[in-house]
Tab-separated table of C-alpha atoms in Angstrom:
chain	number	residue	atom	x	y	z
A	321	MET	CA	-0.121	0.097	0.173
A	322	GLN	CA	2.789	2.385	0.651
A	323	GLU	CA	4.081	1.914	-3.039
A	324	GLN	CA	0.419	2.649	-4.205
A	325	ILE	CA	0.524	5.704	-2.043
A	326	SER	CA	3.966	7.022	-3.611
A	327	LYS	CA	2.582	6.626	-6.905
A	328	ILE	CA	-0.552	8.582	-6.413
A	329	LYS	CA	1.688	11.307	-4.991
A	330	GLU	CA	4.152	11.294	-7.833
A	331	MET	CA	1.522	11.237	-10.308
A	332	THR	CA	-0.644	14.055	-8.595
A	333	LEU	CA	2.315	16.444	-8.260
A	334	GLN	CA	3.134	16.103	-11.905
A	335	LYS	CA	-0.304	16.598	-12.952
A	336	ILE	CA	-0.564	19.743	-10.635
A	337	GLN	CA	2.756	20.980	-12.352
A	338	GLU	CA	1.199	20.444	-15.858
A	339	ALA	CA	-2.128	22.086	-15.318
A	340	LYS	CA	-2.538	25.153	-17.377
A	341	ASP	CA	-5.431	26.840	-15.725
A	342	SER	CA	-7.779	26.484	-12.857
A	343	LYS	CA	-10.286	24.088	-14.327
A	344	LEU	CA	-7.582	21.437	-15.036
A	345	LEU	CA	-6.233	22.022	-11.535
A	346	ASN	CA	-9.646	21.416	-9.841
A	347	ASP	CA	-9.977	18.269	-11.816
A	348	VAL	CA	-7.097	16.934	-10.511
A	349	LYS	CA	-8.070	18.112	-6.933
A	350	VAL	CA	-11.392	16.124	-7.217
A	351	GLN	CA	-9.793	13.152	-8.891
A	352	ILE	CA	-7.194	12.718	-5.866
A	353	LEU	CA	-8.771	14.451	-2.887
A	354	GLY	CA	-12.723	14.144	-3.527
A	355	LYS	CA	-14.995	11.868	-2.114
A	356	LYS	CA	-14.350	9.283	-4.633
A	357	GLY	CA	-10.916	10.323	-5.131
A	358	GLU	CA	-7.727	7.823	-5.277
A	359	LEU	CA	-6.220	9.004	-1.932
A	360	THR	CA	-9.677	8.784	-0.188
A	361	GLN	CA	-10.064	5.286	-1.443
A	362	VAL	CA	-6.991	4.436	0.168
A	363	LEU	CA	-8.108	5.614	3.694
A	364	ARG	CA	-11.280	3.536	3.228
A	365	GLY	CA	-9.217	0.477	2.507
A	366	MET	CA	-7.258	0.661	5.664
A	367	GLY	CA	-9.788	-1.630	7.509
A	368	ALA	CA	-8.077	-4.461	5.979
A	369	LEU	CA	-4.856	-3.720	7.376
A	370	SER	CA	-3.414	-5.209	10.538
A	371	PRO	CA	-3.465	-2.945	13.661
A	372	GLU	CA	0.370	-2.529	13.450
A	373	GLU	CA	0.259	-1.076	9.968
A	374	ARG	CA	-2.885	1.342	10.391
A	375	PRO	CA	-1.100	4.065	12.325
A	376	LYS	CA	1.672	4.193	9.762
A	377	ILE	CA	-0.487	4.170	6.604
A	378	GLY	CA	-2.610	6.815	8.152
A	379	GLU	CA	0.069	9.111	9.049
A	380	LEU	CA	1.688	8.730	5.509
A	381	VAL	CA	-1.759	9.347	3.708
A	382	ASN	CA	-1.979	12.445	5.846
A	383	ASN	CA	1.384	13.889	4.976
A	384	VAL	CA	0.640	12.983	1.256
A	385	ARG	CA	-2.685	14.913	1.456
A	386	ASN	CA	-0.993	18.019	3.232
A	387	GLU	CA	1.679	17.957	0.741
A	388	ILE	CA	-0.883	17.824	-2.413
A	389	GLU	CA	-3.148	20.287	-0.901
A	390	SER	CA	-0.052	22.823	-0.437
A	391	LYS	CA	1.057	22.430	-4.023
A	392	ILE	CA	-2.495	22.874	-5.163
A	393	LYS	CA	-2.871	26.185	-3.135
A	394	GLU	CA	0.430	27.603	-4.548
A	395	LYS	CA	-0.659	26.588	-7.962
A	396	GLU	CA	-3.977	28.341	-7.369
A	397	GLU	CA	-2.131	31.639	-6.367
A	398	GLU	CA	0.058	31.473	-9.513
A	399	PHE	CA	-3.214	31.152	-11.580
A	400	LYS	CA	-4.869	34.210	-9.805
A	401	ALA	CA	-1.813	36.433	-10.027
A	402	LYS	CA	-1.727	35.538	-13.906
A	403	GLU	CA	-5.332	36.255	-14.491
A	404	LEU	CA	-5.000	39.676	-12.426
A	405	GLN	CA	-2.107	40.654	-14.466
A	406	GLN	CA	-3.824	39.855	-17.626
A	407	LYS	CA	-6.939	41.782	-16.403
A	408	LEU	CA	-4.871	44.748	-15.817
A	409	GLU	CA	-3.167	44.589	-19.269
A	410	LYS	CA	-6.439	44.272	-20.687
A	411	GLU	CA	-8.084	47.063	-18.692
A	412	THR	CA	-5.361	49.528	-18.730
A	413	ILE	CA	-6.392	53.181	-19.091
A	414	ASP	CA	-4.286	55.627	-21.308
A	415	ILE	CA	-3.940	58.495	-19.214
A	416	THR	CA	-2.142	60.416	-21.813
A	417	LEU	CA	-5.605	61.125	-23.563
A	418	PRO	CA	-7.476	64.232	-22.662
A	419	SER	CA	-10.232	63.798	-20.197
A	420	THR	CA	-14.065	64.818	-20.651
A	421	LYS	CA	-14.398	68.375	-19.946
A	422	ILE	CA	-16.295	68.916	-16.669
A	423	LYS	CA	-18.443	72.004	-16.692
A	424	ARG	CA	-17.860	73.993	-13.484
A	425	GLY	CA	-19.649	76.543	-11.514
A	426	SER	CA	-18.761	80.071	-10.782
A	427	LYS	CA	-19.698	82.609	-7.931
A	428	HIS	CA	-22.498	84.787	-8.450
A	429	PRO	CA	-21.637	88.335	-9.572
A	430	VAL	CA	-23.717	89.379	-6.533
A	431	ASN	CA	-21.732	87.116	-4.030
A	432	ARG	CA	-18.534	88.317	-5.659
A	433	VAL	CA	-19.444	91.866	-4.872
A	434	ILE	CA	-20.259	90.978	-1.212
A	435	GLU	CA	-17.317	89.168	-0.644
A	436	GLU	CA	-15.004	92.183	-1.983
A	437	ILE	CA	-16.869	94.759	0.138
A	438	GLU	CA	-16.660	92.648	3.211
A	439	ASP	CA	-12.972	92.181	2.580
A	440	LEU	CA	-12.428	95.845	2.148
A	441	PHE	CA	-14.229	96.969	5.280
A	442	VAL	CA	-12.742	94.366	7.302
A	443	SER	CA	-9.414	95.771	6.477
A	444	MET	CA	-10.695	99.013	7.518
A	445	GLY	CA	-11.579	97.660	11.035
A	446	TYR	CA	-15.306	97.128	10.364
A	447	ASP	CA	-17.455	94.131	11.651
A	448	VAL	CA	-19.637	92.164	9.588
A	449	VAL	CA	-23.097	91.856	11.124
A	450	SER	CA	-26.324	89.978	9.941
A	451	GLY	CA	-29.905	90.077	11.012
A	452	PRO	CA	-33.341	88.349	10.372
A	453	GLU	CA	-34.983	88.949	6.913
A	454	LEU	CA	-38.280	88.796	8.666
A	455	GLU	CA	-38.465	91.930	10.757
A	456	THR	CA	-40.902	93.758	12.901
A	457	ASP	CA	-42.305	97.193	12.186
A	458	GLU	CA	-40.439	98.541	14.940
A	459	PHE	CA	-36.957	97.882	14.099
A	460	CYS	CA	-37.639	98.353	10.321
A	461	PHE	CA	-39.365	101.656	10.491
A	462	GLU	CA	-40.058	102.900	13.826
A	463	ARG	CA	-36.372	102.799	15.456
A	464	LEU	CA	-35.160	104.572	12.358
A	465	ASN	CA	-37.129	107.578	12.928
A	466	LEU	CA	-40.112	106.503	10.732
A	467	PRO	CA	-43.224	106.241	13.019
A	468	LYS	CA	-46.686	104.789	11.811
A	469	GLY	CA	-48.231	107.482	9.418
A	470	HIS	CA	-44.909	108.915	8.632
A	471	PRO	CA	-45.030	109.935	4.775
A	472	ALA	CA	-41.475	108.483	3.958
A	473	ARG	CA	-43.292	104.844	4.414
A	474	ASP	CA	-45.014	105.335	1.106
A	475	MET	CA	-41.726	105.306	-0.580
A	476	GLN	CA	-41.519	101.627	0.027
A	477	ASP	CA	-44.065	99.419	-0.849
A	478	SER	CA	-43.584	96.580	1.565
A	479	PHE	CA	-44.475	92.822	1.902
A	480	TYR	CA	-46.381	92.747	5.225
A	481	ILE	CA	-46.949	89.124	6.639
A	482	THR	CA	-49.026	90.523	9.731
A	483	GLU	CA	-49.609	93.944	10.875
A	484	GLU	CA	-46.410	93.726	12.981
A	485	TYR	CA	-44.189	91.588	10.786
A	486	LEU	CA	-42.933	92.221	7.052
A	487	LEU	CA	-40.188	91.188	5.151
A	488	ARG	CA	-37.283	93.968	5.694
A	489	THR	CA	-37.276	96.920	3.025
A	490	GLN	CA	-33.738	97.827	4.047
A	491	THR	CA	-30.786	96.428	6.029
A	492	SER	CA	-30.876	99.384	8.289
A	493	ALA	CA	-32.807	97.323	10.980
A	494	VAL	CA	-29.672	95.645	11.631
A	495	GLN	CA	-28.064	99.097	12.475
A	496	ALA	CA	-30.777	99.420	15.251
A	497	ARG	CA	-30.327	95.995	16.532
A	498	THR	CA	-26.723	96.568	16.811
A	499	MET	CA	-26.893	99.845	18.777
A	500	LEU	CA	-29.330	98.432	21.160
A	501	ALA	CA	-26.856	95.261	21.379
A	502	LYS	CA	-24.048	97.770	22.543
A	503	GLY	CA	-25.979	99.276	25.183
A	504	GLY	CA	-25.389	102.850	24.240
A	505	LYS	CA	-22.027	102.755	25.485
A	506	GLU	CA	-19.648	101.327	22.823
A	507	PRO	CA	-18.304	102.683	19.579
A	508	ILE	CA	-19.528	100.772	16.456
A	509	ARG	CA	-18.098	100.458	13.184
A	510	MET	CA	-20.054	97.849	11.274
A	511	ILE	CA	-21.405	96.856	7.763
A	512	CYS	CA	-24.367	94.579	6.897
A	513	ALA	CA	-24.840	92.868	3.647
A	514	GLY	CA	-28.050	90.675	2.797
A	515	LYS	CA	-31.456	90.587	0.900
A	516	THR	CA	-34.195	92.968	1.257
A	517	TYR	CA	-37.847	92.983	-0.224
A	518	ARG	CA	-40.048	95.629	-2.000
A	519	ARG	CA	-42.782	95.531	-4.572
A	520	GLU	CA	-40.873	96.710	-7.556
A	521	ASP	CA	-39.897	94.732	-10.738
A	522	ASP	CA	-38.472	96.176	-13.711
A	523	ALA	CA	-35.194	96.491	-15.790
A	524	THR	CA	-33.402	98.328	-12.790
A	525	HIS	CA	-35.605	97.001	-9.639
A	526	SER	CA	-36.239	93.663	-8.468
A	527	HIS	CA	-38.903	92.519	-5.654
A	528	GLN	CA	-35.778	91.114	-3.850
A	529	PHE	CA	-32.665	92.839	-3.977
A	530	GLY	CA	-29.456	93.078	-1.953
A	531	GLN	CA	-28.287	96.024	0.324
A	532	VAL	CA	-24.933	96.824	2.055
A	533	GLU	CA	-25.266	99.372	4.836
A	534	GLY	CA	-22.437	100.808	6.983
A	535	LEU	CA	-22.471	102.435	10.377
A	536	VAL	CA	-20.078	104.336	12.399
A	537	ILE	CA	-20.757	105.719	15.959
A	538	ASP	CA	-18.109	107.142	18.289
A	539	LYS	CA	-17.913	109.603	21.134
A	540	LYS	CA	-18.287	113.342	20.056
A	541	ASP	CA	-14.755	114.183	21.053
A	542	LYS	CA	-13.522	111.746	18.393
A	543	ASN	CA	-14.984	114.233	15.737
A	544	VAL	CA	-16.741	111.490	13.237
A	545	SER	CA	-17.638	113.947	10.500
A	546	LEU	CA	-18.898	114.184	7.115
A	547	ALA	CA	-15.101	114.503	6.009
A	548	ASP	CA	-14.663	111.006	7.293
A	549	LEU	CA	-17.835	109.742	5.678
A	550	LYS	CA	-16.654	110.891	2.343
A	551	GLY	CA	-13.124	109.772	2.675
A	552	THR	CA	-14.647	106.301	3.515
A	553	LEU	CA	-16.837	106.416	0.590
A	554	GLU	CA	-14.124	107.373	-1.952
A	555	VAL	CA	-12.075	104.434	-0.866
A	556	PHE	CA	-15.274	102.208	-1.134
A	557	VAL	CA	-16.138	103.457	-4.583
A	558	LYS	CA	-12.649	103.643	-5.948
A	559	LYS	CA	-12.334	99.907	-5.060
A	560	LEU	CA	-15.447	98.608	-6.312
A	561	ILE	CA	-16.035	100.570	-9.304
A	562	GLY	CA	-12.703	102.158	-10.481
A	563	LYS	CA	-9.926	104.118	-9.437
A	564	ASN	CA	-10.573	107.186	-11.533
A	565	CYS	CA	-14.171	107.759	-10.304
A	566	GLU	CA	-14.930	111.023	-8.539
A	567	LEU	CA	-17.654	111.431	-5.897
A	568	ARG	CA	-20.525	114.075	-5.807
A	569	PHE	CA	-22.535	114.971	-2.708
A	570	ARG	CA	-26.137	116.143	-3.246
A	571	PRO	CA	-28.458	117.427	-0.376
A	572	SER	CA	-31.209	114.653	0.093
A	573	TYR	CA	-33.789	113.503	2.601
A	574	PHE	CA	-33.455	110.319	4.777
A	575	PRO	CA	-35.563	110.110	7.998
A	576	PHE	CA	-32.770	108.547	9.650
A	577	THR	CA	-29.753	110.971	8.756
A	578	GLU	CA	-29.356	114.516	9.123
A	579	PRO	CA	-28.119	116.198	7.104
A	580	SER	CA	-28.647	113.483	4.174
A	581	TYR	CA	-26.854	113.197	0.872
A	582	GLU	CA	-27.238	111.325	-2.376
A	583	VAL	CA	-23.906	110.292	-3.619
A	584	ASP	CA	-23.221	110.024	-7.187
A	585	VAL	CA	-19.968	108.859	-9.119
A	586	SER	CA	-18.551	110.096	-12.275
A	587	CYS	CA	-19.613	107.683	-15.042
A	588	PHE	CA	-16.910	105.123	-15.415
A	589	LYS	CA	-18.065	104.361	-19.035
A	590	CYS	CA	-17.660	107.937	-20.721
A	591	GLY	CA	-15.362	109.600	-17.990
A	592	GLY	CA	-17.883	112.215	-17.112
A	593	LYS	CA	-18.381	113.544	-20.878
A	594	GLY	CA	-22.033	112.190	-20.802
A	595	CYS	CA	-23.333	108.914	-22.399
A	596	ASN	CA	-26.419	106.679	-22.705
A	597	LEU	CA	-25.486	105.138	-19.237
A	598	CYS	CA	-25.299	108.237	-17.307
A	599	LYS	CA	-28.187	109.902	-19.508
A	600	GLN	CA	-25.816	112.424	-20.772
A	601	THR	CA	-25.213	113.877	-17.097
A	602	GLY	CA	-21.764	112.498	-16.556
A	603	TRP	CA	-22.733	111.257	-13.133
A	604	ILE	CA	-24.443	107.954	-11.883
A	605	GLU	CA	-26.335	107.776	-8.526
A	606	VAL	CA	-24.736	105.123	-6.245
A	607	LEU	CA	-25.876	105.347	-2.724
A	608	GLY	CA	-27.404	107.331	0.075
A	609	ALA	CA	-25.509	108.634	3.144
A	610	GLY	CA	-25.657	110.897	5.930
A	611	ILE	CA	-24.960	111.927	9.535
A	612	VAL	CA	-26.869	109.638	11.900
A	613	HIS	CA	-30.144	111.548	13.275
A	614	PRO	CA	-30.175	112.330	16.827
A	615	ASN	CA	-33.461	110.791	17.303
A	616	VAL	CA	-32.120	107.398	16.014
A	617	LEU	CA	-29.439	107.563	18.412
A	618	LYS	CA	-31.855	108.272	21.199
A	619	MET	CA	-34.329	105.667	20.492
A	620	ASN	CA	-31.604	103.013	20.335
A	621	GLY	CA	-29.876	103.742	23.498
A	622	TYR	CA	-27.000	106.414	22.443
A	623	ASN	CA	-27.050	109.896	24.031
A	624	PRO	CA	-26.772	112.479	20.953
A	625	GLU	CA	-25.122	114.681	23.089
A	626	GLU	CA	-22.176	112.327	23.643
A	627	TYR	CA	-22.011	110.250	20.409
A	628	GLY	CA	-22.311	111.047	16.876
A	629	GLY	CA	-21.501	109.150	13.482
A	630	PHE	CA	-22.479	108.500	9.925
A	631	ALA	CA	-24.193	106.010	7.865
A	632	PHE	CA	-24.431	104.939	4.295
A	633	GLY	CA	-26.214	102.317	2.104
A	634	THR	CA	-26.364	101.113	-1.404
A	635	GLY	CA	-27.786	98.194	-3.552
A	636	LEU	CA	-25.463	95.139	-4.240
A	637	GLU	CA	-27.051	94.527	-7.738
A	638	ARG	CA	-26.529	98.203	-8.756
A	639	LEU	CA	-22.803	97.804	-7.761
A	640	ALA	CA	-22.550	94.536	-9.766
A	641	MET	CA	-24.211	96.114	-12.612
A	642	PHE	CA	-21.726	98.839	-12.609
A	643	LYS	CA	-18.756	96.740	-11.948
A	644	TYR	CA	-19.618	94.051	-14.710
A	645	GLY	CA	-21.427	96.215	-17.262
A	646	ILE	CA	-24.757	94.295	-16.678
A	647	THR	CA	-27.524	96.205	-18.384
A	648	ASP	CA	-30.672	94.552	-16.953
A	649	MET	CA	-30.928	93.585	-13.227
A	650	ARG	CA	-33.138	90.904	-14.038
A	651	TYR	CA	-30.171	88.766	-15.606
A	652	LEU	CA	-28.981	88.421	-12.211
A	653	TYR	CA	-31.774	86.441	-11.237
A	654	THR	CA	-32.646	84.108	-14.263
A	655	ASN	CA	-29.972	81.330	-13.377
A	656	ASP	CA	-28.831	81.235	-16.908
A	657	VAL	CA	-25.479	79.347	-16.745
A	658	ARG	CA	-24.285	81.072	-20.100
A	659	PHE	CA	-24.603	84.404	-18.294
A	660	LEU	CA	-23.242	83.437	-14.769
A	661	ARG	CA	-20.085	81.488	-16.035
A	662	GLN	CA	-18.409	84.531	-17.513
A	663	PHE	CA	-17.512	86.268	-14.466
A	664	ASP	CA	-14.468	84.238	-13.522
A	665	ARG	CA	-12.851	85.752	-16.743
A	666	LYS	CA	-14.187	89.375	-16.154
A	667	ASP	CA	-12.515	89.207	-12.853
A	668	GLU	CA	-9.158	88.024	-14.072
A	669	GLU	CA	-9.637	90.977	-16.612
């Protein structure tokens, strides 16, 4: 029986060595080690052996089985490595070929303007403050020197939710909230950029639009004056619209500032000579500004005898239109990718 086991071993190892693929290797495995395999039949025939021979033959069969299983495993690993290599060679990607161009988004022009404004004013020592878009009548009007029945309220066609709550018509409400938060004892230097809402809709107006407003308050002995306001706005406008722009202050009326001014800039298209953009005047209205009204200071916790300051505000869409040469405000809200994706290039220019 030992001779038979040796022949099985030699024959099996040779077949394993000659196997060309996994299928042939599996056939050898079944032929030798399967339930009806040759080595299994040897084990079943051990009952005819004497008690002295059985342990020796059993140990020999187990050793041969272990060696055959080990060789089969090695061959299987060899086939797997070969198959993987063939698969890699067959599925190789030529990375030298150009990839499919993926369309990428770009920042909205209004967001670009907001970020540029915030970066500028933060560099000048201002805080960036935000507030709720659903505002109370108290903060939207009354604390800004616009009591109920005030004729200036007619200038703003508002979206009221209830008699008390409305969508804010201006970001000035954040100024009132900031003054109250400071308790009337601390200086303020802040800007607020955000959405506002009025019932308007044409080429230069929208029912939803963005505003940025600034507020500076300090003690009277710091002498925060109109000269400081003008200097601040010159830095602001020249940075956003163009370094060659000039400012013009015209007396105006706002309930929350006194004195109040409309601020124009020289037309950046014609250089002040007159064109269709500036309606042949050479000037374009950009923002409103003025010295904070004593009533506003008093209603929001500051003593107007001790504190003073200035405020200004402008539309974000208007600045975006001037900066990028956009002729119709409604383009900013149509979500036309062809329109929006050009602004990366415009900023690089």
